[in-house]
Amino acid sequence: MSGQSLTDRIAAAQHSMTGSAISKAVCKATTHEVSGPKKKHLDYLIHCTNELNVSIPHLADTLLERTASNSWIVVFKALITTHHLMMYGNERLMQYLASRNTLFNLNNFLDKAALQGYNMSTFIRRYSRYLNEKAMSYRLAAVDFTKMKRGAEGVMRTMNTEKLIKTLPTIQNQLDALLDFQPNSNELTNGVINTAFMLLFKDSIRLFAAYNEGVINMLEKYFDMKKNQCKEALEIYKTFLNRMTKLSEFLKVAERVGIDQGDSPDLTQAPSSLLEALEQHLASLEGRKLKDLSAAMYHLSSTYNLNLSTTSMSLTVGFS
């Protein structure tokens, strides 16, 4: 048995009769079968995003229409299919999704048909909020943070101070929405939610890489910043430390369900002395005295072998 419902078969047949190959593929990717969308349907839809004669609005609208279903399975798989296309499809799709005033409006979604529907509805609401935030990030920054060039010459490492302080909170918001998915390993009980979690895991690794490199760049620039910029940068860094803890918990769930951790970041935090040095530098700019700044900087440099001065800093937060 394929697991497709009679409704699925009728819908697919209707799309075949009307000649809508995209609608048929979307229908087949989002059946009532309790498993992730089939690769052949996802591959076809990825191919469609690269074809200039394919209407991206039609493809997106067809996916959005599937989220109007009462079935948690159909809605969850429509979100997964959209996420998959965001990750692997042509950028035209992301551009269109980001241009819409609204994307997924599922804050009140609830499938009451069965106990599993109640449980999965919670994750559908969280997942849709993440995809909305992913599209919003693209709208604000005109870039997909999970796909940007990395390394010393990458986008986040070479970004200027003003843009960096504006961009890092956008990354933080997207990461927050992702980590709010918050499953326990015993809640990853079927092929649908497991597929969604795998996509979120991949996004978390790439998103944190951009976040991490941006924070490194910010810390390198910190001692050259103006007072107000230092204030913002310090709050961004404190938030970053908190997100590292939350991401660590998220990755532990992935480890417990057997996801390969080979690409996971090293989340060893920088010494607390670094935060103290940043706070002391801001205090000095504000005319306050916490501790002797130069002594703190010397201690930090000698103890942790960091290249720190009042004008420059080089810090590498581990990422494998």
mmCIF file of C-alpha atoms in Angstrom:
data_model
loop_
_atom_site.group_PDB
_atom_site.id
_atom_site.type_symbol
_atom_site.label_atom_id
_atom_site.label_comp_id
_atom_site.label_asym_id
_atom_site.label_seq_id
_atom_site.Cartn_x
_atom_site.Cartn_y
_atom_site.Cartn_z
ATOM 1 C CA MET A 1 0.000 0.000 0.000
ATOM 2 C CA SER A 2 1.315 3.433 -0.877
ATOM 3 C CA GLY A 3 -0.484 5.098 2.014
ATOM 4 C CA GLN A 4 -2.170 7.607 -0.291
ATOM 5 C CA SER A 5 -5.773 8.369 0.557
ATOM 6 C CA LEU A 6 -8.623 8.263 -1.929
ATOM 7 C CA THR A 7 -8.658 12.072 -1.779
ATOM 8 C CA ASP A 8 -4.982 12.137 -2.804
ATOM 9 C CA ARG A 9 -5.638 9.868 -5.777
ATOM 10 C CA ILE A 10 -8.646 11.873 -6.947
ATOM 11 C CA ALA A 11 -6.756 15.165 -6.644
ATOM 12 C CA ALA A 12 -3.781 13.795 -8.591
ATOM 13 C CA ALA A 13 -6.107 12.498 -11.301
ATOM 14 C CA GLN A 14 -7.804 15.889 -11.580
ATOM 15 C CA HIS A 15 -4.463 17.646 -12.013
ATOM 16 C CA SER A 16 -3.488 15.092 -14.665
ATOM 17 C CA MET A 17 -6.681 15.848 -16.582
ATOM 18 C CA THR A 18 -6.171 19.619 -16.396
ATOM 19 C CA GLY A 19 -2.548 19.285 -17.477
ATOM 20 C CA SER A 20 -1.123 21.032 -14.402
ATOM 21 C CA ALA A 21 2.123 19.120 -13.827
ATOM 22 C CA ILE A 22 3.193 21.422 -10.995
ATOM 23 C CA SER A 23 -0.096 21.020 -9.158
ATOM 24 C CA LYS A 24 0.100 17.269 -9.592
ATOM 25 C CA ALA A 25 3.669 17.157 -8.229
ATOM 26 C CA VAL A 26 2.729 19.329 -5.244
ATOM 27 C CA CYS A 27 -0.272 17.086 -4.586
ATOM 28 C CA LYS A 28 1.911 13.968 -4.704
ATOM 29 C CA ALA A 29 4.542 15.553 -2.443
ATOM 30 C CA THR A 30 1.887 16.392 0.151
ATOM 31 C CA THR A 31 -0.228 13.234 0.373
ATOM 32 C CA HIS A 32 -1.811 11.864 3.542
ATOM 33 C CA GLU A 33 0.927 9.237 3.767
ATOM 34 C CA VAL A 34 2.765 9.549 7.102
ATOM 35 C CA SER A 35 6.251 9.940 5.632
ATOM 36 C CA GLY A 36 8.321 12.762 4.228
ATOM 37 C CA PRO A 37 7.702 13.988 0.653
ATOM 38 C CA LYS A 38 9.179 11.601 -1.907
ATOM 39 C CA LYS A 39 12.485 12.603 -3.452
ATOM 40 C CA LYS A 40 11.270 12.274 -7.047
ATOM 41 C CA HIS A 41 8.526 14.835 -6.472
ATOM 42 C CA LEU A 42 10.870 17.228 -4.675
ATOM 43 C CA ASP A 43 13.462 16.868 -7.450
ATOM 44 C CA TYR A 44 10.833 17.666 -10.070
ATOM 45 C CA LEU A 45 9.721 20.783 -8.186
ATOM 46 C CA ILE A 46 13.356 21.916 -7.801
ATOM 47 C CA HIS A 47 13.712 21.481 -11.562
ATOM 48 C CA CYS A 48 10.598 23.615 -12.046
ATOM 49 C CA THR A 49 12.114 26.498 -10.065
ATOM 50 C CA ASN A 50 14.971 26.579 -12.571
ATOM 51 C CA GLU A 51 12.722 26.680 -15.641
ATOM 52 C CA LEU A 52 12.117 30.225 -16.879
ATOM 53 C CA ASN A 53 8.747 29.307 -18.374
ATOM 54 C CA VAL A 54 7.448 28.104 -14.996
ATOM 55 C CA SER A 55 5.374 30.567 -12.976
ATOM 56 C CA ILE A 56 6.976 30.849 -9.541
ATOM 57 C CA PRO A 57 3.855 32.568 -8.114
ATOM 58 C CA HIS A 58 1.746 29.626 -9.311
ATOM 59 C CA LEU A 59 4.114 27.126 -7.690
ATOM 60 C CA ALA A 60 4.187 29.063 -4.420
ATOM 61 C CA ASP A 61 0.427 29.575 -4.375
ATOM 62 C CA THR A 62 -0.149 25.863 -4.984
ATOM 63 C CA LEU A 63 1.998 25.037 -1.953
ATOM 64 C CA LEU A 64 0.232 27.648 0.158
ATOM 65 C CA GLU A 65 -3.146 26.231 -0.851
ATOM 66 C CA ARG A 66 -2.128 22.845 0.560
ATOM 67 C CA THR A 67 -1.590 24.454 3.982
ATOM 68 C CA ALA A 68 -5.341 25.201 4.049
ATOM 69 C CA SER A 69 -5.996 21.488 4.575
ATOM 70 C CA ASN A 70 -7.393 20.254 7.887
ATOM 71 C CA SER A 71 -4.927 17.369 7.895
ATOM 72 C CA TRP A 72 -1.723 17.852 9.891
ATOM 73 C CA ILE A 73 0.044 15.475 7.492
ATOM 74 C CA VAL A 74 -0.785 17.466 4.354
ATOM 75 C CA VAL A 75 0.010 20.814 5.995
ATOM 76 C CA PHE A 76 3.283 19.610 7.532
ATOM 77 C CA LYS A 77 4.408 18.136 4.194
ATOM 78 C CA ALA A 78 3.500 21.365 2.376
ATOM 79 C CA LEU A 79 5.758 23.255 4.801
ATOM 80 C CA ILE A 80 8.526 20.686 4.344
ATOM 81 C CA THR A 81 8.247 20.927 0.555
ATOM 82 C CA THR A 82 8.426 24.716 0.732
ATOM 83 C CA HIS A 83 11.442 24.563 3.048
ATOM 84 C CA HIS A 84 13.172 22.070 0.763
ATOM 85 C CA LEU A 85 12.650 24.355 -2.231
ATOM 86 C CA MET A 86 13.920 27.340 -0.243
ATOM 87 C CA MET A 87 17.092 25.392 0.451
ATOM 88 C CA TYR A 88 17.712 23.709 -2.895
ATOM 89 C CA GLY A 89 15.549 25.476 -5.459
ATOM 90 C CA ASN A 90 16.297 28.505 -7.594
ATOM 91 C CA GLU A 91 16.602 31.758 -5.685
ATOM 92 C CA ARG A 92 13.627 33.109 -7.649
ATOM 93 C CA LEU A 93 11.351 31.184 -5.309
ATOM 94 C CA MET A 94 12.883 32.701 -2.181
ATOM 95 C CA GLN A 95 12.673 36.150 -3.724
ATOM 96 C CA TYR A 96 8.977 35.673 -4.431
ATOM 97 C CA LEU A 97 8.186 34.252 -0.980
ATOM 98 C CA ALA A 98 10.056 37.134 0.668
ATOM 99 C CA SER A 99 8.124 39.669 -1.402
ATOM 100 C CA ARG A 100 4.737 38.519 -0.129
ATOM 101 C CA ASN A 101 3.064 40.503 2.648
ATOM 102 C CA THR A 102 2.037 37.238 4.293
ATOM 103 C CA LEU A 103 3.334 33.715 3.877
ATOM 104 C CA PHE A 104 2.018 31.079 6.267
ATOM 105 C CA ASN A 105 -0.812 31.999 8.610
ATOM 106 C CA LEU A 106 -0.944 28.909 10.791
ATOM 107 C CA ASN A 107 -0.707 30.324 14.295
ATOM 108 C CA ASN A 108 -4.081 28.797 15.157
ATOM 109 C CA PHE A 109 -3.748 25.546 13.217
ATOM 110 C CA LEU A 110 -5.097 22.501 15.045
ATOM 111 C CA ASP A 111 -5.947 19.054 13.698
ATOM 112 C CA LYS A 112 -8.480 17.612 16.131
ATOM 113 C CA ALA A 113 -9.051 14.372 14.254
ATOM 114 C CA ALA A 114 -6.660 12.308 16.397
ATOM 115 C CA LEU A 115 -4.273 12.597 19.331
ATOM 116 C CA GLN A 116 -1.289 12.639 16.977
ATOM 117 C CA GLY A 117 -2.899 15.570 15.172
ATOM 118 C CA TYR A 118 -2.965 17.571 18.415
ATOM 119 C CA ASN A 119 0.708 16.840 19.075
ATOM 120 C CA MET A 120 1.916 17.534 15.545
ATOM 121 C CA SER A 121 -0.132 20.736 15.257
ATOM 122 C CA THR A 122 2.147 22.355 17.839
ATOM 123 C CA PHE A 123 5.175 21.705 15.657
ATOM 124 C CA ILE A 124 3.363 22.876 12.525
ATOM 125 C CA ARG A 125 2.709 26.233 14.171
ATOM 126 C CA ARG A 126 6.357 26.524 15.228
ATOM 127 C CA TYR A 127 7.684 25.364 11.863
ATOM 128 C CA SER A 128 5.533 27.832 9.931
ATOM 129 C CA ARG A 129 6.818 30.676 12.123
ATOM 130 C CA TYR A 130 10.381 29.674 11.291
ATOM 131 C CA LEU A 131 9.707 29.630 7.549
ATOM 132 C CA ASN A 132 8.032 33.025 7.848
ATOM 133 C CA GLU A 133 11.111 34.333 9.664
ATOM 134 C CA LYS A 134 13.433 32.782 7.070
ATOM 135 C CA ALA A 135 11.570 34.621 4.322
ATOM 136 C CA MET A 136 11.551 37.834 6.363
ATOM 137 C CA SER A 137 15.321 37.599 6.879
ATOM 138 C CA TYR A 138 15.773 37.400 3.133
ATOM 139 C CA ARG A 139 13.450 40.365 2.684
ATOM 140 C CA LEU A 140 15.453 42.475 5.145
ATOM 141 C CA ALA A 141 18.968 41.435 4.141
ATOM 142 C CA ALA A 142 18.477 40.402 0.481
ATOM 143 C CA VAL A 143 20.508 37.274 1.180
ATOM 144 C CA ASP A 144 19.908 33.748 2.468
ATOM 145 C CA PHE A 145 22.168 33.484 5.517
ATOM 146 C CA THR A 146 22.388 29.710 5.099
ATOM 147 C CA LYS A 147 23.906 30.064 1.625
ATOM 148 C CA MET A 148 26.308 32.995 1.906
ATOM 149 C CA LYS A 149 30.046 32.764 1.289
ATOM 150 C CA ARG A 150 31.969 31.828 4.423
ATOM 151 C CA GLY A 151 35.555 32.153 5.572
ATOM 152 C CA ALA A 152 37.975 35.032 6.021
ATOM 153 C CA GLU A 153 36.794 36.626 2.775
ATOM 154 C CA GLY A 154 33.149 35.741 3.359
ATOM 155 C CA VAL A 155 30.225 38.139 3.631
ATOM 156 C CA MET A 156 29.974 38.279 7.422
ATOM 157 C CA ARG A 157 33.727 38.526 8.027
ATOM 158 C CA THR A 158 34.106 41.493 5.642
ATOM 159 C CA MET A 159 30.920 43.397 6.534
ATOM 160 C CA ASN A 160 31.354 46.958 7.811
ATOM 161 C CA THR A 161 30.417 47.881 11.373
ATOM 162 C CA GLU A 162 27.164 49.711 10.662
ATOM 163 C CA LYS A 163 25.762 46.943 8.480
ATOM 164 C CA LEU A 164 27.030 44.239 10.835
ATOM 165 C CA ILE A 165 25.176 45.672 13.839
ATOM 166 C CA LYS A 166 22.024 45.871 11.726
ATOM 167 C CA THR A 167 22.374 42.361 10.253
ATOM 168 C CA LEU A 168 23.294 40.278 13.299
ATOM 169 C CA PRO A 169 19.922 40.825 15.071
ATOM 170 C CA THR A 170 18.186 39.604 11.897
ATOM 171 C CA ILE A 171 20.222 36.388 12.051
ATOM 172 C CA GLN A 172 19.431 36.122 15.765
ATOM 173 C CA ASN A 173 15.697 36.377 15.079
ATOM 174 C CA GLN A 174 15.855 33.634 12.466
ATOM 175 C CA LEU A 175 17.883 31.366 14.738
ATOM 176 C CA ASP A 176 15.461 32.025 17.600
ATOM 177 C CA ALA A 177 12.534 30.941 15.427
ATOM 178 C CA LEU A 178 14.411 27.787 14.422
ATOM 179 C CA LEU A 179 15.362 26.833 17.974
ATOM 180 C CA ASP A 180 11.783 27.432 19.111
ATOM 181 C CA PHE A 181 10.837 24.248 17.235
ATOM 182 C CA GLN A 182 12.062 22.542 20.442
ATOM 183 C CA PRO A 183 11.263 18.852 19.998
ATOM 184 C CA ASN A 184 12.276 16.191 22.462
ATOM 185 C CA SER A 185 13.800 13.091 20.922
ATOM 186 C CA ASN A 186 10.711 11.079 21.962
ATOM 187 C CA GLU A 187 8.506 13.454 19.946
ATOM 188 C CA LEU A 188 10.320 12.674 16.686
ATOM 189 C CA THR A 189 8.045 9.709 16.139
ATOM 190 C CA ASN A 190 7.203 9.690 12.427
ATOM 191 C CA GLY A 191 8.704 10.299 9.017
ATOM 192 C CA VAL A 192 7.012 13.672 8.580
ATOM 193 C CA ILE A 193 8.339 15.493 11.640
ATOM 194 C CA ASN A 194 11.688 13.708 11.260
ATOM 195 C CA THR A 195 12.071 15.134 7.745
ATOM 196 C CA ALA A 196 11.268 18.629 8.998
ATOM 197 C CA PHE A 197 13.747 18.269 11.857
ATOM 198 C CA MET A 198 16.502 17.197 9.467
ATOM 199 C CA LEU A 199 15.976 20.303 7.340
ATOM 200 C CA LEU A 200 16.021 22.466 10.462
ATOM 201 C CA PHE A 201 19.211 20.752 11.621
ATOM 202 C CA LYS A 202 20.918 21.582 8.324
ATOM 203 C CA ASP A 203 19.727 25.181 8.489
ATOM 204 C CA SER A 204 20.905 25.499 12.092
ATOM 205 C CA ILE A 205 24.464 24.520 11.161
ATOM 206 C CA ARG A 206 24.663 26.940 8.241
ATOM 207 C CA LEU A 207 22.848 29.747 10.018
ATOM 208 C CA PHE A 208 25.074 29.522 13.073
ATOM 209 C CA ALA A 209 28.143 29.567 10.823
ATOM 210 C CA ALA A 210 27.074 32.971 9.456
ATOM 211 C CA TYR A 211 26.154 34.156 12.954
ATOM 212 C CA ASN A 212 29.471 32.997 14.376
ATOM 213 C CA GLU A 213 31.527 34.692 11.672
ATOM 214 C CA GLY A 214 29.566 37.893 12.095
ATOM 215 C CA VAL A 215 30.238 37.919 15.837
ATOM 216 C CA ILE A 216 33.957 37.308 15.244
ATOM 217 C CA ASN A 217 34.023 40.283 12.869
ATOM 218 C CA MET A 218 32.107 42.406 15.378
ATOM 219 C CA LEU A 219 34.523 41.569 18.195
ATOM 220 C CA GLU A 220 37.488 42.389 15.987
ATOM 221 C CA LYS A 221 35.965 45.827 15.359
ATOM 222 C CA TYR A 222 34.664 46.394 18.893
ATOM 223 C CA PHE A 223 37.515 48.534 20.242
ATOM 224 C CA ASP A 224 37.259 50.880 17.260
ATOM 225 C CA MET A 225 33.512 51.397 17.598
ATOM 226 C CA LYS A 226 31.712 54.485 18.828
ATOM 227 C CA LYS A 227 30.080 54.321 22.256
ATOM 228 C CA ASN A 228 26.543 53.650 20.977
ATOM 229 C CA GLN A 229 27.860 50.958 18.622
ATOM 230 C CA CYS A 230 29.692 49.326 21.526
ATOM 231 C CA LYS A 231 26.443 49.254 23.513
ATOM 232 C CA GLU A 232 24.631 47.484 20.683
ATOM 233 C CA ALA A 233 27.544 45.131 20.016
ATOM 234 C CA LEU A 234 27.758 44.157 23.690
ATOM 235 C CA GLU A 235 24.061 43.235 23.773
ATOM 236 C CA ILE A 236 24.472 41.258 20.546
ATOM 237 C CA TYR A 237 27.387 39.337 22.070
ATOM 238 C CA LYS A 238 25.444 38.566 25.267
ATOM 239 C CA THR A 239 22.575 37.274 23.139
ATOM 240 C CA PHE A 240 25.052 35.203 21.124
ATOM 241 C CA LEU A 241 26.283 33.459 24.279
ATOM 242 C CA ASN A 242 22.710 32.581 25.226
ATOM 243 C CA ARG A 243 21.967 31.249 21.723
ATOM 244 C CA MET A 244 25.030 29.005 21.885
ATOM 245 C CA THR A 245 23.490 27.311 24.925
ATOM 246 C CA LYS A 246 20.123 26.872 23.201
ATOM 247 C CA LEU A 247 21.764 25.567 20.019
ATOM 248 C CA SER A 248 23.752 23.064 22.074
ATOM 249 C CA GLU A 249 20.478 21.685 23.468
ATOM 250 C CA PHE A 250 19.000 21.486 19.958
ATOM 251 C CA LEU A 251 22.034 19.580 18.676
ATOM 252 C CA LYS A 252 21.852 17.136 21.584
ATOM 253 C CA VAL A 253 18.379 16.144 20.387
ATOM 254 C CA ALA A 254 19.805 15.589 16.893
ATOM 255 C CA GLU A 255 22.550 13.424 18.362
ATOM 256 C CA ARG A 256 20.077 11.331 20.354
ATOM 257 C CA VAL A 257 18.078 10.497 17.226
ATOM 258 C CA GLY A 258 21.206 9.471 15.337
ATOM 259 C CA ILE A 259 21.864 12.461 13.059
ATOM 260 C CA ASP A 260 25.493 12.627 11.938
ATOM 261 C CA GLN A 261 27.224 15.332 13.972
ATOM 262 C CA GLY A 262 30.215 15.630 11.642
ATOM 263 C CA ASP A 263 29.301 19.146 10.555
ATOM 264 C CA SER A 264 28.262 20.385 13.978
ATOM 265 C CA PRO A 265 29.940 23.489 15.378
ATOM 266 C CA ASP A 266 32.286 23.458 18.338
ATOM 267 C CA LEU A 267 30.207 25.378 20.872
ATOM 268 C CA THR A 268 32.967 25.870 23.434
ATOM 269 C CA GLN A 269 32.348 29.364 24.711
ATOM 270 C CA ALA A 270 34.985 32.055 24.882
ATOM 271 C CA PRO A 271 36.225 32.750 28.426
ATOM 272 C CA SER A 272 34.063 34.920 30.677
ATOM 273 C CA SER A 273 37.051 37.289 30.873
ATOM 274 C CA LEU A 274 36.245 38.363 27.321
ATOM 275 C CA LEU A 275 32.767 39.570 28.279
ATOM 276 C CA GLU A 276 34.290 41.383 31.242
ATOM 277 C CA ALA A 277 36.814 43.124 28.968
ATOM 278 C CA LEU A 278 34.053 44.220 26.588
ATOM 279 C CA GLU A 279 31.997 45.593 29.484
ATOM 280 C CA GLN A 280 35.003 47.384 30.921
ATOM 281 C CA HIS A 281 35.824 49.003 27.594
ATOM 282 C CA LEU A 282 32.256 50.327 27.302
ATOM 283 C CA ALA A 283 32.461 51.563 30.889
ATOM 284 C CA SER A 284 35.625 53.464 30.042
ATOM 285 C CA LEU A 285 33.872 55.136 27.101
ATOM 286 C CA GLU A 286 31.034 56.151 29.417
ATOM 287 C CA GLY A 287 33.389 57.454 32.058
ATOM 288 C CA ARG A 288 32.563 54.671 34.498
ATOM 289 C CA LYS A 289 35.118 52.576 36.359
ATOM 290 C CA LEU A 290 34.556 48.854 36.851
ATOM 291 C CA LYS A 291 38.095 47.457 37.027
ATOM 292 C CA ASP A 292 41.365 48.540 35.603
ATOM 293 C CA LEU A 293 40.777 48.015 31.875
ATOM 294 C CA SER A 294 44.407 47.649 30.816
ATOM 295 C CA ALA A 295 45.024 45.058 33.531
ATOM 296 C CA ALA A 296 41.979 43.075 32.441
ATOM 297 C CA MET A 297 43.086 43.200 28.827
ATOM 298 C CA TYR A 298 46.589 42.024 29.743
ATOM 299 C CA HIS A 299 45.146 39.134 31.757
ATOM 300 C CA LEU A 300 42.895 38.127 28.877
ATOM 301 C CA SER A 301 45.712 38.278 26.335
ATOM 302 C CA SER A 302 48.248 36.363 28.413
ATOM 303 C CA THR A 303 45.847 33.742 29.763
ATOM 304 C CA TYR A 304 43.976 32.870 26.557
ATOM 305 C CA ASN A 305 46.566 33.801 23.934
ATOM 306 C CA LEU A 306 44.199 36.241 22.268
ATOM 307 C CA ASN A 307 45.500 39.191 20.283
ATOM 308 C CA LEU A 308 43.772 42.043 22.101
ATOM 309 C CA SER A 309 44.453 45.761 22.263
ATOM 310 C CA THR A 310 42.369 48.843 22.758
ATOM 311 C CA THR A 311 42.125 49.180 18.973
ATOM 312 C CA SER A 312 41.950 45.630 17.654
ATOM 313 C CA MET A 313 41.033 42.125 18.675
ATOM 314 C CA SER A 314 41.299 38.741 17.014
ATOM 315 C CA LEU A 315 39.055 36.016 18.420
ATOM 316 C CA THR A 316 38.072 32.695 16.943
ATOM 317 C CA VAL A 317 34.985 31.068 18.379
ATOM 318 C CA GLY A 318 35.424 27.402 17.527
ATOM 319 C CA PHE A 319 33.592 26.095 14.463
ATOM 320 C CA SER A 320 34.537 22.837 12.785
#
